């Protein structure tokens, strides 16, 4: 099962009023485990950066001026996410912006049902409690000290950890579901339990052992305990 944990940074709150995406970050999960595959792109918004937005993510006009426009990366972005489930914190915000950008390019829209909103999951799990990404990091003991400013890739990496905690743990199957294939002639380096050099002493008392022997003696000669002995 492939999932994409995704985040965007923008120039504001409303694409229909002229706001644009300036950064996309995404992390690939396979069977709820990070694969190391990521998508990261800064984008020239073709407009000036409002001071309020700059204070959030620190992406200014000079930095973004030579970055590609969304029209140059939209297709490759769609190719990366494919039909995989998108894990997003406050999904309505990001999907609204992504679909606006895709619509202006004449590209297919992302279906709303393709997104899974971790903000909604957190509010259902912890009603009445703060559900921001920072608050969830504190709740689950996830280190977010490097998050001095919002950044799409960093936030998606942090969100991946939060998401796995929200659904029940960072490593649901403890990596026991499959073993790596070993090539012919290659030594087996997998850990296997070995016999103890010295057996553990019995935890039965002499009285308990005698009572057990007396009980078995009354069961007849065909009892399984005597055959095993």
Short mmCIF file of C-alpha atoms in Angstrom, two decimals:
data_model
loop_
_atom_site.label_atom_id
_atom_site.label_comp_id
_atom_site.label_asym_id
_atom_site.label_seq_id
_atom_site.Cartn_x
_atom_site.Cartn_y
_atom_site.Cartn_z
CA UNK A 1 0.00 0.00 0.00
CA UNK A 2 1.57 3.26 -1.18
CA UNK A 3 0.79 6.54 0.59
CA UNK A 4 2.18 10.04 0.05
CA UNK A 5 2.54 12.39 3.03
CA UNK A 6 2.30 15.88 1.57
CA UNK A 7 2.57 19.55 2.51
CA UNK A 8 2.59 22.85 0.63
CA UNK A 9 3.63 26.42 1.36
CA UNK A 10 1.78 29.31 -0.30
CA UNK A 11 1.65 33.08 -0.62
CA UNK A 12 -1.62 33.26 1.33
CA UNK A 13 -4.95 31.60 1.97
CA UNK A 14 -7.01 31.85 -1.22
CA UNK A 15 -5.93 30.82 -4.73
CA UNK A 16 -9.02 32.45 -6.22
CA UNK A 17 -7.73 35.79 -4.92
CA UNK A 18 -4.37 35.36 -6.58
CA UNK A 19 -2.43 33.35 -3.99
CA UNK A 20 -0.09 30.64 -5.31
CA UNK A 21 1.90 27.62 -4.17
CA UNK A 22 5.61 28.30 -3.54
CA UNK A 23 6.77 24.91 -2.22
CA UNK A 24 5.66 21.28 -2.30
CA UNK A 25 7.19 18.55 -0.15
CA UNK A 26 6.16 14.91 -0.06
CA UNK A 27 7.34 11.66 1.53
CA UNK A 28 6.53 8.19 0.21
CA UNK A 29 5.29 5.47 2.56
CA UNK A 30 4.94 1.84 1.60
CA UNK A 31 2.90 -0.31 3.98
CA UNK A 32 3.18 2.50 6.55
CA UNK A 33 6.98 2.59 6.35
CA UNK A 34 9.04 5.43 4.87
CA UNK A 35 10.87 4.30 1.71
CA UNK A 36 13.31 7.22 1.55
CA UNK A 37 11.69 8.43 -1.68
CA UNK A 38 10.68 12.10 -1.53
CA UNK A 39 9.42 14.88 -3.77
CA UNK A 40 10.53 18.46 -3.14
CA UNK A 41 10.08 21.52 -5.29
CA UNK A 42 10.30 25.28 -4.79
CA UNK A 43 8.05 27.20 -7.19
CA UNK A 44 8.10 30.72 -8.60
CA UNK A 45 4.62 32.08 -7.76
CA UNK A 46 4.79 34.74 -10.47
CA UNK A 47 3.80 37.41 -7.94
CA UNK A 48 5.25 39.17 -4.91
CA UNK A 49 5.48 37.50 -1.51
CA UNK A 50 3.32 39.14 1.20
CA UNK A 51 5.18 39.92 4.41
CA UNK A 52 2.74 37.80 6.47
CA UNK A 53 3.48 34.70 4.37
CA UNK A 54 7.24 35.38 4.41
CA UNK A 55 7.18 35.40 8.22
CA UNK A 56 5.67 31.89 8.14
CA UNK A 57 8.01 30.10 5.72
CA UNK A 58 10.86 32.52 4.97
CA UNK A 59 10.60 32.11 1.17
CA UNK A 60 11.16 35.53 -0.39
CA UNK A 61 11.01 36.99 -3.88
CA UNK A 62 14.78 36.86 -4.46
CA UNK A 63 14.99 33.18 -3.53
CA UNK A 64 12.00 32.12 -5.64
CA UNK A 65 12.72 34.26 -8.71
CA UNK A 66 14.75 31.61 -10.58
CA UNK A 67 12.64 28.63 -9.50
CA UNK A 68 10.38 26.84 -12.02
CA UNK A 69 6.77 27.90 -12.40
CA UNK A 70 4.02 25.48 -11.44
CA UNK A 71 3.23 24.96 -15.13
CA UNK A 72 6.72 23.49 -15.52
CA UNK A 73 6.42 20.95 -12.69
CA UNK A 74 2.69 20.17 -12.47
CA UNK A 75 2.85 17.07 -14.67
CA UNK A 76 5.86 15.59 -12.87
CA UNK A 77 4.11 16.21 -9.54
CA UNK A 78 1.02 14.33 -10.70
CA UNK A 79 3.22 11.50 -11.95
CA UNK A 80 4.85 11.24 -8.52
CA UNK A 81 1.65 11.05 -6.49
CA UNK A 82 -0.27 8.92 -8.98
CA UNK A 83 -3.43 7.51 -7.41
CA UNK A 84 -1.83 6.97 -3.98
CA UNK A 85 -3.63 8.13 -0.87
CA UNK A 86 -2.46 11.62 0.15
CA UNK A 87 -1.83 12.13 3.87
CA UNK A 88 -2.25 15.86 4.59
CA UNK A 89 -2.72 17.94 7.73
CA UNK A 90 -5.71 20.21 7.01
CA UNK A 91 -6.19 18.59 3.62
CA UNK A 92 -8.84 21.03 2.42
CA UNK A 93 -6.26 23.84 2.30
CA UNK A 94 -3.62 21.98 0.27
CA UNK A 95 -6.05 20.24 -2.10
CA UNK A 96 -7.75 23.59 -2.78
CA UNK A 97 -4.45 25.13 -3.86
CA UNK A 98 -3.20 22.10 -5.80
CA UNK A 99 -6.44 21.77 -7.73
CA UNK A 100 -6.47 25.48 -8.57
CA UNK A 101 -2.94 25.25 -9.97
CA UNK A 102 -3.78 22.06 -11.90
CA UNK A 103 -6.99 23.59 -13.26
CA UNK A 104 -5.12 26.63 -14.59
CA UNK A 105 -2.85 24.20 -16.44
CA UNK A 106 -5.73 22.13 -17.79
CA UNK A 107 -4.53 19.06 -15.91
CA UNK A 108 -6.72 16.52 -14.05
CA UNK A 109 -7.94 17.51 -10.58
CA UNK A 110 -7.04 15.54 -7.46
CA UNK A 111 -10.22 13.85 -6.17
CA UNK A 112 -11.13 14.97 -2.65
CA UNK A 113 -11.51 11.34 -1.58
CA UNK A 114 -7.86 10.71 -2.45
CA UNK A 115 -6.83 12.78 0.59
CA UNK A 116 -6.75 11.63 4.21
CA UNK A 117 -6.84 14.51 6.68
CA UNK A 118 -4.67 13.95 9.78
CA UNK A 119 -6.17 17.06 11.39
CA UNK A 120 -9.58 15.41 11.28
CA UNK A 121 -8.17 12.15 12.64
CA UNK A 122 -6.45 13.97 15.52
CA UNK A 123 -9.63 15.89 16.45
CA UNK A 124 -11.60 12.64 16.57
CA UNK A 125 -8.97 10.86 18.65
CA UNK A 126 -8.33 13.75 21.05
CA UNK A 127 -11.52 15.86 21.13
CA UNK A 128 -11.04 19.28 22.69
CA UNK A 129 -7.23 19.06 22.57
CA UNK A 130 -4.90 21.12 20.35
CA UNK A 131 -4.43 19.36 17.03
CA UNK A 132 -1.77 21.44 15.30
CA UNK A 133 1.31 19.65 13.99
CA UNK A 134 3.43 21.09 16.80
CA UNK A 135 0.88 20.03 19.43
CA UNK A 136 0.80 16.48 18.05
CA UNK A 137 4.60 16.35 18.08
CA UNK A 138 4.53 17.24 21.78
CA UNK A 139 1.86 14.62 22.45
CA UNK A 140 3.80 11.83 20.72
CA UNK A 141 7.29 12.91 21.77
CA UNK A 142 8.42 13.62 18.19
CA UNK A 143 11.43 15.94 17.85
CA UNK A 144 10.47 19.04 15.85
CA UNK A 145 13.15 21.39 17.17
CA UNK A 146 14.41 22.02 13.62
CA UNK A 147 11.00 23.45 12.68
CA UNK A 148 11.76 27.12 13.34
CA UNK A 149 9.94 28.04 10.11
CA UNK A 150 7.37 26.12 8.10
CA UNK A 151 8.93 24.10 5.29
CA UNK A 152 6.99 21.71 3.05
CA UNK A 153 9.47 18.81 3.01
CA UNK A 154 10.40 19.08 6.70
CA UNK A 155 6.74 19.33 7.67
CA UNK A 156 5.83 16.31 5.54
CA UNK A 157 8.61 14.27 7.18
CA UNK A 158 7.34 15.27 10.63
CA UNK A 159 3.75 14.62 9.59
CA UNK A 160 4.71 11.12 8.44
CA UNK A 161 5.81 10.32 12.00
CA UNK A 162 2.68 11.92 13.46
CA UNK A 163 0.44 9.99 11.04
CA UNK A 164 1.98 6.65 11.98
CA UNK A 165 1.43 7.44 15.65
CA UNK A 166 -2.17 8.44 14.97
CA UNK A 167 -2.92 5.11 13.33
CA UNK A 168 -1.23 3.07 16.03
CA UNK A 169 2.55 3.13 15.90
CA UNK A 170 5.56 4.02 13.80
CA UNK A 171 6.31 0.40 12.84
CA UNK A 172 3.01 -1.51 12.88
CA UNK A 173 4.37 -4.94 11.94
CA UNK A 174 7.75 -4.58 13.70
CA UNK A 175 9.37 -5.54 10.36
CA UNK A 176 8.43 -9.20 10.89
CA UNK A 177 6.09 -9.45 7.90
CA UNK A 178 8.84 -10.35 5.44
CA UNK A 179 12.48 -11.37 5.37
CA UNK A 180 15.03 -10.28 2.75
CA UNK A 181 15.78 -12.84 0.07
CA UNK A 182 19.21 -14.48 0.47
CA UNK A 183 21.30 -15.16 -2.64
CA UNK A 184 22.76 -18.61 -3.27
CA UNK A 185 26.01 -19.12 -1.37
CA UNK A 186 25.54 -15.96 0.69
CA UNK A 187 25.93 -16.49 4.46
CA UNK A 188 22.77 -16.17 6.52
CA UNK A 189 23.28 -13.14 8.75
CA UNK A 190 19.76 -13.10 10.15
CA UNK A 191 19.50 -13.32 13.92
CA UNK A 192 18.16 -16.63 15.27
CA UNK A 193 17.83 -17.67 18.92
CA UNK A 194 20.49 -20.06 20.23
CA UNK A 195 20.22 -22.67 22.95
CA UNK A 196 21.25 -21.58 26.44
CA UNK A 197 24.70 -22.87 27.44
CA UNK A 198 23.24 -23.85 30.81
CA UNK A 199 19.58 -24.78 31.34
CA UNK A 200 17.58 -22.55 33.65
CA UNK A 201 16.98 -24.10 37.06
CA UNK A 202 13.50 -25.46 37.69
CA UNK A 203 11.10 -23.04 39.36
CA UNK A 204 9.08 -25.91 40.90
CA UNK A 205 9.50 -26.58 44.59
CA UNK A 206 10.11 -30.15 45.76
CA UNK A 207 6.57 -30.25 47.17
CA UNK A 208 5.08 -29.13 43.83
CA UNK A 209 7.11 -31.72 41.90
CA UNK A 210 6.02 -34.48 44.28
CA UNK A 211 2.36 -33.44 44.02
CA UNK A 212 2.59 -33.45 40.21
CA UNK A 213 4.20 -36.92 40.15
CA UNK A 214 1.49 -38.23 42.46
CA UNK A 215 -1.22 -36.78 40.20
CA UNK A 216 0.31 -38.31 37.04
CA UNK A 217 0.65 -41.69 38.78
CA UNK A 218 -3.11 -41.84 39.26
CA UNK A 219 -3.84 -41.31 35.54
CA UNK A 220 -2.68 -44.75 34.32
CA UNK A 221 0.14 -45.96 32.08
CA UNK A 222 -1.27 -44.52 28.83
CA UNK A 223 -1.21 -40.92 29.95
CA UNK A 224 0.69 -38.59 27.56
CA UNK A 225 2.86 -37.18 30.34
CA UNK A 226 4.45 -40.60 30.93
CA UNK A 227 5.06 -41.13 27.20
CA UNK A 228 6.86 -37.80 26.96
CA UNK A 229 8.91 -38.53 30.00
#
